[in-house]
Amino acid sequence: MLLAALTERGVNARVEAWDAPEKVAGWSTVDLVTVRTAWDYTWRRDEFLAWAKHMDAVTVLQNPLAVMEWNSHKRYLVELTRAGIPVVPTTFIHAGSPHDPLGPDPVVMKPAVAAGGRGAYLGPGRDLEGTLADLLSKGDVLIQPVVESIATEGEISLVKIGNKWSHSVRKVPAAGGFLVQESHGGRLEEHKATTRELEVAESALACSPAPVHAARVDLVRMNGEPVVMELELIEPDLFLRRSPREADRLTDALLANL
């Protein structure tokens, strides 16, 4: 859809794999590179950021390098909390570091560099000690309380393109599940964002280290209030198929950077 919208504007646009070695020398010949579906970067973050640094040096990169460096590691959630943004309470543990024993309460733990629910576990904390040790042997880890509202209300995704909050969806997990992604059996529903949801999303996005042409803010409800679950600024699914006209707005937002 984005390629079609760009082509209609007379733009020569194409899709390339970010890690294709034969393309590296040619990136400098294009006017703008935007990251859309590089969903394997979480396994190779250092390599991906090295590529992004090269892009930043030879062309216009969207979203910017500073944003990719910041948003590719979920420690940004701790930074949002320090900035006063309502966020799902998050404990951050450095890889290989000692930590207090986990209690009996159910928790969700996940790698600090991950996407699509990969590597996420839910269960009583003390039953996940072995899982935590395994995750910490590979990288930094986040631990969060279980957000009960996800099972009943799901997770809200608000999409901003350019300077406008364009559309939003509700992502609901499968019965008995806790992951909302469609690949894990979740489903999408229509959603109309509330004023408070937009306020929280805007305050979170304001913490980005640089302006972005497109963003997605994922919210959940805790104690009746929307709080940030994730801030997606690198390669988010923008759900364009649920709002096709937004492909034109995304095109406008991209071309404004040229």
PDB file of C-alpha atoms in Angstrom, residues 71-205:
ATOM      1  CA  ASN A  71      13.747   2.408  21.151  1.00  0.00           C
ATOM      2  CA  SER A  72      15.438  -0.901  20.273  1.00  0.00           C
ATOM      3  CA  HIS A  73      16.116  -1.658  23.952  1.00  0.00           C
ATOM      4  CA  LYS A  74      13.213  -1.712  26.387  1.00  0.00           C
ATOM      5  CA  ARG A  75      15.125   0.153  29.081  1.00  0.00           C
ATOM      6  CA  TYR A  76      13.333   3.139  27.575  1.00  0.00           C
ATOM      7  CA  LEU A  77      10.305   2.046  29.658  1.00  0.00           C
ATOM      8  CA  VAL A  78      12.283   2.791  32.822  1.00  0.00           C
ATOM      9  CA  GLU A  79      13.230   6.181  31.382  1.00  0.00           C
ATOM     10  CA  LEU A  80       9.576   6.933  30.614  1.00  0.00           C
ATOM     11  CA  THR A  81       8.682   6.104  34.216  1.00  0.00           C
ATOM     12  CA  ARG A  82      11.372   8.471  35.502  1.00  0.00           C
ATOM     13  CA  ALA A  83       9.911  11.167  33.257  1.00  0.00           C
ATOM     14  CA  GLY A  84       6.547  10.783  34.973  1.00  0.00           C
ATOM     15  CA  ILE A  85       4.812   8.896  32.151  1.00  0.00           C
ATOM     16  CA  PRO A  86       2.307   6.253  33.357  1.00  0.00           C
ATOM     17  CA  VAL A  87       3.936   2.944  32.414  1.00  0.00           C
ATOM     18  CA  VAL A  88       3.352  -0.690  33.374  1.00  0.00           C
ATOM     19  CA  PRO A  89       5.642  -1.097  36.443  1.00  0.00           C
ATOM     20  CA  THR A  90       8.911  -2.483  35.125  1.00  0.00           C
ATOM     21  CA  THR A  91      11.936  -3.998  36.852  1.00  0.00           C
ATOM     22  CA  PHE A  92      15.065  -4.008  34.706  1.00  0.00           C
ATOM     23  CA  ILE A  93      17.803  -6.596  35.322  1.00  0.00           C
ATOM     24  CA  HIS A  94      21.172  -6.415  33.566  1.00  0.00           C
ATOM     25  CA  ALA A  95      22.458  -9.590  31.912  1.00  0.00           C
ATOM     26  CA  GLY A  96      24.543 -11.707  34.266  1.00  0.00           C
ATOM     27  CA  SER A  97      23.853  -9.524  37.311  1.00  0.00           C
ATOM     28  CA  PRO A  98      22.582 -10.831  40.681  1.00  0.00           C
ATOM     29  CA  HIS A  99      18.941 -10.235  41.588  1.00  0.00           C
ATOM     30  CA  ASP A 100      16.572 -10.725  44.499  1.00  0.00           C
ATOM     31  CA  PRO A 101      14.622 -14.002  44.514  1.00  0.00           C
ATOM     32  CA  LEU A 102      11.244 -13.751  42.834  1.00  0.00           C
ATOM     33  CA  GLY A 103       8.137 -14.146  44.969  1.00  0.00           C
ATOM     34  CA  PRO A 104       4.971 -16.189  44.456  1.00  0.00           C
ATOM     35  CA  ASP A 105       3.037 -13.487  42.603  1.00  0.00           C
ATOM     36  CA  PRO A 106       2.534 -14.048  38.876  1.00  0.00           C
ATOM     37  CA  VAL A 107       4.775 -11.952  36.642  1.00  0.00           C
ATOM     38  CA  VAL A 108       5.584 -11.472  32.987  1.00  0.00           C
ATOM     39  CA  MET A 109       9.240 -11.576  32.013  1.00  0.00           C
ATOM     40  CA  LYS A 110      10.683 -10.825  28.622  1.00  0.00           C
ATOM     41  CA  PRO A 111      14.016 -10.021  26.976  1.00  0.00           C
ATOM     42  CA  ALA A 112      14.806  -6.308  26.875  1.00  0.00           C
ATOM     43  CA  VAL A 113      15.474  -6.653  23.140  1.00  0.00           C
ATOM     44  CA  ALA A 114      12.558  -8.508  21.593  1.00  0.00           C
ATOM     45  CA  ALA A 115       9.414  -8.061  19.529  1.00  0.00           C
ATOM     46  CA  GLY A 116       6.190  -9.862  18.704  1.00  0.00           C
ATOM     47  CA  GLY A 117       5.936 -11.515  22.115  1.00  0.00           C
ATOM     48  CA  ARG A 118       9.017 -13.642  21.457  1.00  0.00           C
ATOM     49  CA  GLY A 119      10.684 -14.844  24.641  1.00  0.00           C
ATOM     50  CA  ALA A 120       7.851 -13.642  26.915  1.00  0.00           C
ATOM     51  CA  TYR A 121       6.812 -15.850  29.840  1.00  0.00           C
ATOM     52  CA  LEU A 122       4.006 -15.624  32.391  1.00  0.00           C
ATOM     53  CA  GLY A 123       3.764 -17.480  35.678  1.00  0.00           C
ATOM     54  CA  PRO A 124       4.447 -17.344  39.427  1.00  0.00           C
ATOM     55  CA  GLY A 125       7.772 -15.589  39.876  1.00  0.00           C
ATOM     56  CA  ARG A 126       9.385 -18.337  41.939  1.00  0.00           C
ATOM     57  CA  ASP A 127       8.499 -20.868  39.223  1.00  0.00           C
ATOM     58  CA  LEU A 128      10.329 -18.812  36.613  1.00  0.00           C
ATOM     59  CA  GLU A 129      13.701 -18.555  38.322  1.00  0.00           C
ATOM     60  CA  GLY A 130      15.231 -21.018  35.876  1.00  0.00           C
ATOM     61  CA  THR A 131      13.683 -19.175  32.953  1.00  0.00           C
ATOM     62  CA  LEU A 132      15.045 -15.901  34.269  1.00  0.00           C
ATOM     63  CA  ALA A 133      18.534 -17.355  34.613  1.00  0.00           C
ATOM     64  CA  ASP A 134      18.373 -18.586  31.025  1.00  0.00           C
ATOM     65  CA  LEU A 135      17.180 -15.210  29.724  1.00  0.00           C
ATOM     66  CA  LEU A 136      19.860 -13.357  31.687  1.00  0.00           C
ATOM     67  CA  SER A 137      22.529 -15.570  30.174  1.00  0.00           C
ATOM     68  CA  LYS A 138      21.560 -14.127  26.799  1.00  0.00           C
ATOM     69  CA  GLY A 139      20.776 -10.481  27.588  1.00  0.00           C
ATOM     70  CA  ASP A 140      18.991  -7.938  29.760  1.00  0.00           C
ATOM     71  CA  VAL A 141      15.521  -8.803  31.079  1.00  0.00           C
ATOM     72  CA  LEU A 142      12.363  -6.948  32.087  1.00  0.00           C
ATOM     73  CA  ILE A 143       9.948  -8.173  34.751  1.00  0.00           C
ATOM     74  CA  GLN A 144       6.430  -6.760  35.008  1.00  0.00           C
ATOM     75  CA  PRO A 145       3.300  -7.599  36.982  1.00  0.00           C
ATOM     76  CA  VAL A 146       0.478  -9.355  35.159  1.00  0.00           C
ATOM     77  CA  VAL A 147      -1.945  -6.773  33.779  1.00  0.00           C
ATOM     78  CA  GLU A 148      -5.294  -8.393  34.424  1.00  0.00           C
ATOM     79  CA  SER A 149      -7.208  -6.116  32.040  1.00  0.00           C
ATOM     80  CA  ILE A 150      -5.410  -7.582  29.012  1.00  0.00           C
ATOM     81  CA  ALA A 151      -7.450 -10.775  29.290  1.00  0.00           C
ATOM     82  CA  THR A 152     -10.765  -8.856  29.300  1.00  0.00           C
ATOM     83  CA  GLU A 153     -10.084  -5.554  27.521  1.00  0.00           C
ATOM     84  CA  GLY A 154      -7.000  -6.339  25.482  1.00  0.00           C
ATOM     85  CA  GLU A 155      -4.329  -3.821  24.493  1.00  0.00           C
ATOM     86  CA  ILE A 156      -4.903  -0.543  22.649  1.00  0.00           C
ATOM     87  CA  SER A 157      -2.632   0.565  19.799  1.00  0.00           C
ATOM     88  CA  LEU A 158      -2.718   4.253  18.848  1.00  0.00           C
ATOM     89  CA  VAL A 159      -1.093   5.200  15.540  1.00  0.00           C
ATOM     90  CA  LYS A 160       0.349   8.622  14.783  1.00  0.00           C
ATOM     91  CA  ILE A 161       1.372   9.534  11.259  1.00  0.00           C
ATOM     92  CA  GLY A 162       2.956  12.908  10.678  1.00  0.00           C
ATOM     93  CA  ASN A 163       1.462  15.281  13.225  1.00  0.00           C
ATOM     94  CA  LYS A 164      -1.910  13.529  13.510  1.00  0.00           C
ATOM     95  CA  TRP A 165      -3.169  10.637  15.599  1.00  0.00           C
ATOM     96  CA  SER A 166      -4.771   8.798  12.736  1.00  0.00           C
ATOM     97  CA  HIS A 167      -6.415   5.585  13.910  1.00  0.00           C
ATOM     98  CA  SER A 168      -6.355   2.976  16.673  1.00  0.00           C
ATOM     99  CA  VAL A 169      -7.160  -0.692  17.215  1.00  0.00           C
ATOM    100  CA  ARG A 170      -7.831  -2.977  20.137  1.00  0.00           C
ATOM    101  CA  LYS A 171      -5.775  -6.185  20.249  1.00  0.00           C
ATOM    102  CA  VAL A 172      -7.431  -8.982  22.218  1.00  0.00           C
ATOM    103  CA  PRO A 173      -5.671 -12.243  23.186  1.00  0.00           C
ATOM    104  CA  ALA A 174      -7.123 -15.658  22.477  1.00  0.00           C
ATOM    105  CA  ALA A 175      -9.127 -17.232  25.283  1.00  0.00           C
ATOM    106  CA  GLY A 176      -6.743 -18.256  28.046  1.00  0.00           C
ATOM    107  CA  GLY A 177      -3.807 -16.469  26.414  1.00  0.00           C
ATOM    108  CA  PHE A 178      -1.879 -13.341  27.357  1.00  0.00           C
ATOM    109  CA  LEU A 179      -0.191 -12.425  24.059  1.00  0.00           C
ATOM    110  CA  VAL A 180      -2.271 -10.148  21.837  1.00  0.00           C
ATOM    111  CA  GLN A 181      -0.395 -10.569  18.548  1.00  0.00           C
ATOM    112  CA  GLU A 182      -2.338 -12.199  15.715  1.00  0.00           C
ATOM    113  CA  SER A 183       0.539 -14.662  15.290  1.00  0.00           C
ATOM    114  CA  HIS A 184      -0.279 -15.887  18.816  1.00  0.00           C
ATOM    115  CA  GLY A 185      -4.020 -16.197  18.189  1.00  0.00           C
ATOM    116  CA  GLY A 186      -5.011 -12.642  19.103  1.00  0.00           C
ATOM    117  CA  ARG A 187      -7.594 -10.659  17.156  1.00  0.00           C
ATOM    118  CA  LEU A 188      -8.019  -7.026  16.150  1.00  0.00           C
ATOM    119  CA  GLU A 189     -11.100  -4.930  16.891  1.00  0.00           C
ATOM    120  CA  GLU A 190     -12.094  -1.368  16.109  1.00  0.00           C
ATOM    121  CA  HIS A 191     -11.334   1.213  18.775  1.00  0.00           C
ATOM    122  CA  LYS A 192     -12.002   4.918  19.212  1.00  0.00           C
ATOM    123  CA  ALA A 193      -9.270   6.511  21.307  1.00  0.00           C
ATOM    124  CA  THR A 194     -10.329   8.461  24.380  1.00  0.00           C
ATOM    125  CA  THR A 195      -8.987  11.886  25.266  1.00  0.00           C
ATOM    126  CA  ARG A 196      -7.025  10.422  28.170  1.00  0.00           C
ATOM    127  CA  GLU A 197      -5.491   7.680  25.995  1.00  0.00           C
ATOM    128  CA  LEU A 198      -4.316  10.303  23.522  1.00  0.00           C
ATOM    129  CA  GLU A 199      -2.860  12.425  26.336  1.00  0.00           C
ATOM    130  CA  VAL A 200      -0.827   9.501  27.674  1.00  0.00           C
ATOM    131  CA  ALA A 201       0.328   8.491  24.202  1.00  0.00           C
ATOM    132  CA  GLU A 202       1.385  12.046  23.366  1.00  0.00           C
ATOM    133  CA  SER A 203       3.318  12.428  26.616  1.00  0.00           C
ATOM    134  CA  ALA A 204       5.182   9.166  25.946  1.00  0.00           C
ATOM    135  CA  LEU A 205       5.991  10.113  22.366  1.00  0.00           C
TER     136      LEU A 205
END
